[in-house]
mmCIF file of C-alpha atoms in Angstrom:
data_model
loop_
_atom_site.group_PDB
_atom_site.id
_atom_site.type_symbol
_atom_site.label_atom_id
_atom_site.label_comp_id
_atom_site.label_asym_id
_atom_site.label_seq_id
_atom_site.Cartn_x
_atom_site.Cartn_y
_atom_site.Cartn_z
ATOM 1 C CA UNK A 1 -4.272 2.308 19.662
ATOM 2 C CA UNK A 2 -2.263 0.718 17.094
ATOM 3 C CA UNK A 3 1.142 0.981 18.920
ATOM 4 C CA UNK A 4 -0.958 -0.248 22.277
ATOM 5 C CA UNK A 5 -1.732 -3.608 20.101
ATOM 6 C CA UNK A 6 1.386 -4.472 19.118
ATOM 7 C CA UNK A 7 3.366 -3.749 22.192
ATOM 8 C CA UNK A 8 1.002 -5.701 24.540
ATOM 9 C CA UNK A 9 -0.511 -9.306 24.651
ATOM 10 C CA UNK A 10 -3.178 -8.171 22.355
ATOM 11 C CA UNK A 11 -1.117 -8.798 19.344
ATOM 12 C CA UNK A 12 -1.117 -12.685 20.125
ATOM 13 C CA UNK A 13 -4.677 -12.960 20.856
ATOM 14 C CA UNK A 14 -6.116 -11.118 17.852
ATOM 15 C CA UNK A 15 -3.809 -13.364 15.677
ATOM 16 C CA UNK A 16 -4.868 -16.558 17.401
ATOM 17 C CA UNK A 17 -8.521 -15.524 16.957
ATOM 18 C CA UNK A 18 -8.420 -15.251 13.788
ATOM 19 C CA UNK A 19 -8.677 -18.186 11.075
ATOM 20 C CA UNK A 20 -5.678 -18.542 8.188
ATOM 21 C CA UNK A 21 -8.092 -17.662 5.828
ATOM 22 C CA UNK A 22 -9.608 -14.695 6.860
ATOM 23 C CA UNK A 23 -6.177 -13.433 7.166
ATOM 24 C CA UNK A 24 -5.240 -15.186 3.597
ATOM 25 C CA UNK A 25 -8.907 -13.123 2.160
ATOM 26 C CA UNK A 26 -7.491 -9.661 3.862
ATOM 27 C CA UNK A 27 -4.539 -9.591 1.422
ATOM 28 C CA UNK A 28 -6.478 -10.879 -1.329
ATOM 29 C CA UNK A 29 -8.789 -8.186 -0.795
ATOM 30 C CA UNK A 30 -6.478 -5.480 -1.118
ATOM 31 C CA UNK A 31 -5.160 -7.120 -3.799
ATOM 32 C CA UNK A 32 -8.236 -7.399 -5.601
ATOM 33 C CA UNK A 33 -9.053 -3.218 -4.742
ATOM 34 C CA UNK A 34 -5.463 -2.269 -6.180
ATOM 35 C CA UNK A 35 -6.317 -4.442 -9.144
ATOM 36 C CA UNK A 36 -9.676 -2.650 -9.855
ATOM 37 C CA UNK A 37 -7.870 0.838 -9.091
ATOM 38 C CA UNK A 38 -5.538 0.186 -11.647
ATOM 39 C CA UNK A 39 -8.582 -0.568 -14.275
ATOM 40 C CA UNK A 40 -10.027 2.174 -13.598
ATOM 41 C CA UNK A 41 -7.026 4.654 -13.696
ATOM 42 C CA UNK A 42 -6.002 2.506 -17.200
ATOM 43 C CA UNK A 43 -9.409 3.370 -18.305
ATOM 44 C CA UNK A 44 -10.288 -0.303 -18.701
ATOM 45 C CA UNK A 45 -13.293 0.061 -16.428
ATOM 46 C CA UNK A 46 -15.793 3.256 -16.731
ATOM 47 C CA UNK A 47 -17.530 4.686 -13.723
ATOM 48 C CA UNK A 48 -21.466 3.967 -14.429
ATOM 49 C CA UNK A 49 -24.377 5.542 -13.004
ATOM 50 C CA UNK A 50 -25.354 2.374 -11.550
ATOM 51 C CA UNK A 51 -22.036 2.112 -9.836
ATOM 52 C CA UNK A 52 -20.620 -1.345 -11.298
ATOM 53 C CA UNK A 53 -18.540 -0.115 -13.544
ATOM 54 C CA UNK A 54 -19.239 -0.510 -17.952
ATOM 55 C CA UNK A 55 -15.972 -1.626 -20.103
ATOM 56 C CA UNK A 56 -13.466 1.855 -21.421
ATOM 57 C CA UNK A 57 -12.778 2.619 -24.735
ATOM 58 C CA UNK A 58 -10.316 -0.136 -26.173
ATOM 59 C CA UNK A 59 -9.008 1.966 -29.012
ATOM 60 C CA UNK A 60 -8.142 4.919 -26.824
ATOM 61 C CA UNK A 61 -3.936 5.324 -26.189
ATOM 62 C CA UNK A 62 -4.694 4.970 -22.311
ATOM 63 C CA UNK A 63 -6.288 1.300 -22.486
ATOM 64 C CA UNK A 64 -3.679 0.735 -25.067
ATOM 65 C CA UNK A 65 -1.091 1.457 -22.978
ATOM 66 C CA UNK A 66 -2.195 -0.118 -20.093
ATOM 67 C CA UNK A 67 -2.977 -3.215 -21.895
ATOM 68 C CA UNK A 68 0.627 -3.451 -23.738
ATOM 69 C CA UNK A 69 2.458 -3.061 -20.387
ATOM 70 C CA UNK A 70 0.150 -5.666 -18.175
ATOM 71 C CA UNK A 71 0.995 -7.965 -21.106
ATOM 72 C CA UNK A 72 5.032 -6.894 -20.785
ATOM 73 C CA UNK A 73 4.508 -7.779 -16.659
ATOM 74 C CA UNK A 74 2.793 -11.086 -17.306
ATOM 75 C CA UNK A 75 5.677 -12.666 -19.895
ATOM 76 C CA UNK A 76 8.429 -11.336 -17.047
ATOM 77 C CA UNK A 77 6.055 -12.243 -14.545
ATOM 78 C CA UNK A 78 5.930 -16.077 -15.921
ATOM 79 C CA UNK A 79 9.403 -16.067 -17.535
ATOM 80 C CA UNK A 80 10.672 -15.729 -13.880
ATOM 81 C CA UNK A 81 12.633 -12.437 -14.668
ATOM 82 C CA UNK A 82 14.732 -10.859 -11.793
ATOM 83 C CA UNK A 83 12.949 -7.514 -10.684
ATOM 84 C CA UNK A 84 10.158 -8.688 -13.047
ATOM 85 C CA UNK A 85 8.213 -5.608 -11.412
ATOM 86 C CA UNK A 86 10.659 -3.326 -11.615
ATOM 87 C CA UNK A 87 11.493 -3.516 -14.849
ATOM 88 C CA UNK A 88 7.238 -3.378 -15.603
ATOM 89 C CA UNK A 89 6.972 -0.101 -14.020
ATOM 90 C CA UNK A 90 10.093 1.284 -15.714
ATOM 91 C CA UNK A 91 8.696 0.040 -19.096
ATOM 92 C CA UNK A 92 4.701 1.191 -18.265
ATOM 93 C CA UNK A 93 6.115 4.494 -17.536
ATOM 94 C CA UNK A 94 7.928 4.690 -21.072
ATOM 95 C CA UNK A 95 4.795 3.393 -22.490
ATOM 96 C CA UNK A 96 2.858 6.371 -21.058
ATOM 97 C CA UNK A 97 4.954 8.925 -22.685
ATOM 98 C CA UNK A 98 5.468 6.830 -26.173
ATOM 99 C CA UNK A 99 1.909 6.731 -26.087
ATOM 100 C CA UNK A 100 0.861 10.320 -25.161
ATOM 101 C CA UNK A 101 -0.772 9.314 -22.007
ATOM 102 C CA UNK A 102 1.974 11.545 -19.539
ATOM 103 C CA UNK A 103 3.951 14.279 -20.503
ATOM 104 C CA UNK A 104 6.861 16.076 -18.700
ATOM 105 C CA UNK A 105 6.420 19.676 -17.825
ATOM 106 C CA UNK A 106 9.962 20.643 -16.368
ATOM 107 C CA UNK A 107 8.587 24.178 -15.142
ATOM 108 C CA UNK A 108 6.225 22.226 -13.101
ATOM 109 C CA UNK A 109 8.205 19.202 -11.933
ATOM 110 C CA UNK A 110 10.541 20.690 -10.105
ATOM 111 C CA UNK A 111 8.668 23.208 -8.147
ATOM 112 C CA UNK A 112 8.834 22.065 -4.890
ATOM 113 C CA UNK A 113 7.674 23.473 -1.528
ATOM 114 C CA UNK A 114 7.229 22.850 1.792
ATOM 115 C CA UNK A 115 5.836 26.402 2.763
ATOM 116 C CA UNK A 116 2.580 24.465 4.028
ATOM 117 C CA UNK A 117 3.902 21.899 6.032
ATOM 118 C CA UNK A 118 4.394 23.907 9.168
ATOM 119 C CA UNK A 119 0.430 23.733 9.053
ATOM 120 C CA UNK A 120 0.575 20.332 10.187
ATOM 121 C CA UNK A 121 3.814 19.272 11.485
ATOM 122 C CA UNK A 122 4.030 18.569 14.965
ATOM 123 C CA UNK A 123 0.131 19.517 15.228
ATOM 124 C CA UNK A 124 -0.566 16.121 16.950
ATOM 125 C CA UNK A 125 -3.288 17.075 19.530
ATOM 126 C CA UNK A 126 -5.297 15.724 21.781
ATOM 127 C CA UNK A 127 -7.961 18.567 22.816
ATOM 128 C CA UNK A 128 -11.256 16.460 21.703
ATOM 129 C CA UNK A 129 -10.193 13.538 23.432
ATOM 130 C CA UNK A 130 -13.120 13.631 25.339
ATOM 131 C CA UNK A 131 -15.456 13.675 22.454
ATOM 132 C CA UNK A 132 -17.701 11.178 20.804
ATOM 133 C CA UNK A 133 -16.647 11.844 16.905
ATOM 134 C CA UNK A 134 -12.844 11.659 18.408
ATOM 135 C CA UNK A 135 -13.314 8.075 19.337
ATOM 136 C CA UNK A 136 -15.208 7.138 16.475
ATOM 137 C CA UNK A 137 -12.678 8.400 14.100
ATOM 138 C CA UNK A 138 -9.614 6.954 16.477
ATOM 139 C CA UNK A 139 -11.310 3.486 16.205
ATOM 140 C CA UNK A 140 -12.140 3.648 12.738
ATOM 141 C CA UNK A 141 -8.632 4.261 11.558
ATOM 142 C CA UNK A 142 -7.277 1.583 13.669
ATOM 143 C CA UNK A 143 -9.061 -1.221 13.076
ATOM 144 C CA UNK A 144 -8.183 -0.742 9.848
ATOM 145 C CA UNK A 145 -4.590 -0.474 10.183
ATOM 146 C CA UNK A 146 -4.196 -3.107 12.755
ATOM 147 C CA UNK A 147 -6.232 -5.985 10.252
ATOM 148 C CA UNK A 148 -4.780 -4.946 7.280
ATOM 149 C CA UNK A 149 -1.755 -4.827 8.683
ATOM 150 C CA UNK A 150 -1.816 -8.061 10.137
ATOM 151 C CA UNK A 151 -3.058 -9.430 7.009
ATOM 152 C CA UNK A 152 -0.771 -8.356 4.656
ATOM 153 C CA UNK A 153 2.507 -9.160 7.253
ATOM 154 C CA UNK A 154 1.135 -12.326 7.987
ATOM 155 C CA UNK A 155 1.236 -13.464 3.980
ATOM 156 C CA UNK A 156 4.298 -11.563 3.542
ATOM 157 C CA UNK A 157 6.580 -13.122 6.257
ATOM 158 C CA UNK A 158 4.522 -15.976 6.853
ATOM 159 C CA UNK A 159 4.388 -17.274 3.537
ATOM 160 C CA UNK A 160 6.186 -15.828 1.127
ATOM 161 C CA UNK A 161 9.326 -15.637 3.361
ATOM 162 C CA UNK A 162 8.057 -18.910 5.380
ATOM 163 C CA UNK A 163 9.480 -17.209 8.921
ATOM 164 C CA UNK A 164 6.516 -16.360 10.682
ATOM 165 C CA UNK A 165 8.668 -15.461 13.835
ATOM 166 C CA UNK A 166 9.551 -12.519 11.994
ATOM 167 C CA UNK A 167 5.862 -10.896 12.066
ATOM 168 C CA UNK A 168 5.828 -9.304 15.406
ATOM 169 C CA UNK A 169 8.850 -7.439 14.537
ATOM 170 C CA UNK A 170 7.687 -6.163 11.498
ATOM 171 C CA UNK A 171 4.375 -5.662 13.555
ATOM 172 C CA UNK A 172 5.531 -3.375 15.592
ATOM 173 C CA UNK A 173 7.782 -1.889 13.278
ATOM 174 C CA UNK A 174 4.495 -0.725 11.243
ATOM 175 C CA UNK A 175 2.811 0.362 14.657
ATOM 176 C CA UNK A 176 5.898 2.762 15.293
ATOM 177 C CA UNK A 177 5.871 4.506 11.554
ATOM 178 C CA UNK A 178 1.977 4.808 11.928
ATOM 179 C CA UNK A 179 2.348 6.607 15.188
ATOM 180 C CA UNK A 180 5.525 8.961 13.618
ATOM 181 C CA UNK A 181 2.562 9.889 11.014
ATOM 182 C CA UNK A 182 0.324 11.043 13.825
ATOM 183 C CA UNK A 183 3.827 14.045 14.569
ATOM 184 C CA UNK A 184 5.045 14.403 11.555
ATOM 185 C CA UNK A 185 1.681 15.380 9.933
ATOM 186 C CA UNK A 186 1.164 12.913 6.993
ATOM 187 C CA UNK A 187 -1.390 10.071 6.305
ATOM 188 C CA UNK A 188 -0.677 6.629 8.311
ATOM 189 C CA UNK A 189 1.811 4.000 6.773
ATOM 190 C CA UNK A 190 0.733 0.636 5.916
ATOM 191 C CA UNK A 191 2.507 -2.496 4.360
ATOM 192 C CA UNK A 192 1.885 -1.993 0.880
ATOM 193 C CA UNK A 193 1.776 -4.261 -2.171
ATOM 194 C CA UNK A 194 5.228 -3.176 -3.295
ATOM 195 C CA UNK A 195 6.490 -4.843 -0.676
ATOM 196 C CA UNK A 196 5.804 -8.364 -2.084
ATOM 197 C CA UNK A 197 7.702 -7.226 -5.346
ATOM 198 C CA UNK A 198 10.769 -6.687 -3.519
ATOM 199 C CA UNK A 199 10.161 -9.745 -1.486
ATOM 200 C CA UNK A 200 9.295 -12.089 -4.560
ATOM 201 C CA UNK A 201 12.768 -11.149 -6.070
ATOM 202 C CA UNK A 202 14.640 -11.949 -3.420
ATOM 203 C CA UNK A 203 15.350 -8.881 -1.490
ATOM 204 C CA UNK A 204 16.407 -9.320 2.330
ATOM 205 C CA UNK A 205 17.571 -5.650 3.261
ATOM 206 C CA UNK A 206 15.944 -2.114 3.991
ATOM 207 C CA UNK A 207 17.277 -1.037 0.750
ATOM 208 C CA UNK A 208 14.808 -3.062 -1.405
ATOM 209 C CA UNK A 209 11.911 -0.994 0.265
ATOM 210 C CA UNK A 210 13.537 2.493 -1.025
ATOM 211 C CA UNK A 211 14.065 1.037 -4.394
ATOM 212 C CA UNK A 212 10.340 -0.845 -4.653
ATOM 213 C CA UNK A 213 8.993 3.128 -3.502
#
């Protein structure tokens, strides 16, 4: 459904429909969920039986942490330092082990295998087609990928690289890898927030994606 949008019409008239700022609050949105993922993980923000959340334990090593490397990514951050990001997950990660918060297990590291994957690679199937749940699922996942892909694009190569010609390239470059997912049997790719690291630094080739990954 996803590939069907961006390789017809369809593509145009969503985007016309839509107002600038709705598309502006979509990437603000995500923004905003990352940002309260990354409290919570930090330890920042509590889970509470009410379910809005209670502020962490400040003294523990994990806020500490957390707190000492946001700080580290808002001086580069306003400083202006090339691969400002970069540099604060490089830093946050020696942070975590300074502080106690990670710690490398060798043994476990590097076992690696891929004796499950023939479980779901190549599985793509199409047998409940014809089913109720099948279409409710199929449209589920694709409106979200489609608006939150068109979103996120649109503020990437809209605004931050000012070339909005760019974004039905880079639309239907997302539509292909999403529908690769569907064979190769992993979760759907999306344009992430890593990708506005690479592209506030500068970064104009593929290899800024590996290296932002």
């Amino acid at each position: 459904l996803f590939s069907i949008v961006a390789f017809t019409p369809l593509w145009r008239i969503l985007m016309t429909s839509i107002p600038e700022s709705l598309k502006t609050s979509i990437t603000v949105g995500i923004g905003l969920f990352l940002a309260l993922l990354g409290l919570q993980k930090s330890g920042l923000i509590i889970s509470t039986p009410t379910g809005f959340g209670a502020l962490g334990d400040l003294s523990s090593m994990e806020v500490i942490a957390a707190l000492l490397t946001f700080i580290i990514a808002l001086l580069l951050y306003i400083r202006n330092v090339s691969g400002n990001f970069l540099i604060t997950i490089l830093i946050g990660t020696i942070n975590s082990f300074l502080f106690g918060v990670n710690s490398f297990d060798f043994t476990e590291s590097l076992s690696f295998s891929l004796s499950g994957y023939n479980e779901v690679f190549m599985k793509f199937s199409l047998k409940d087609i014809g089913t109720i749940p099948f279409w409710i699922a199929s449209i589920s996942f694709a409106l979200v990928l489609i608006f939150s892909n068109m979103g996120v694009i649109n503020a990437y190569v809209g605004e931050m690289l000012a070339s909005p010609h760019k974004f039905h390239k880079s639309f239907k470059a997302n539509a292909i890898s999403a529908l690769s997912c569907g064979f190769l049997g992993t979760s759907p790719t999306v344009t992430s927030a890593e990708s506005a690291a690479g592209i506030a630094v500068g970064g104009k080739t593929g290899l800024t994606s590996v290296t932002f990954r």
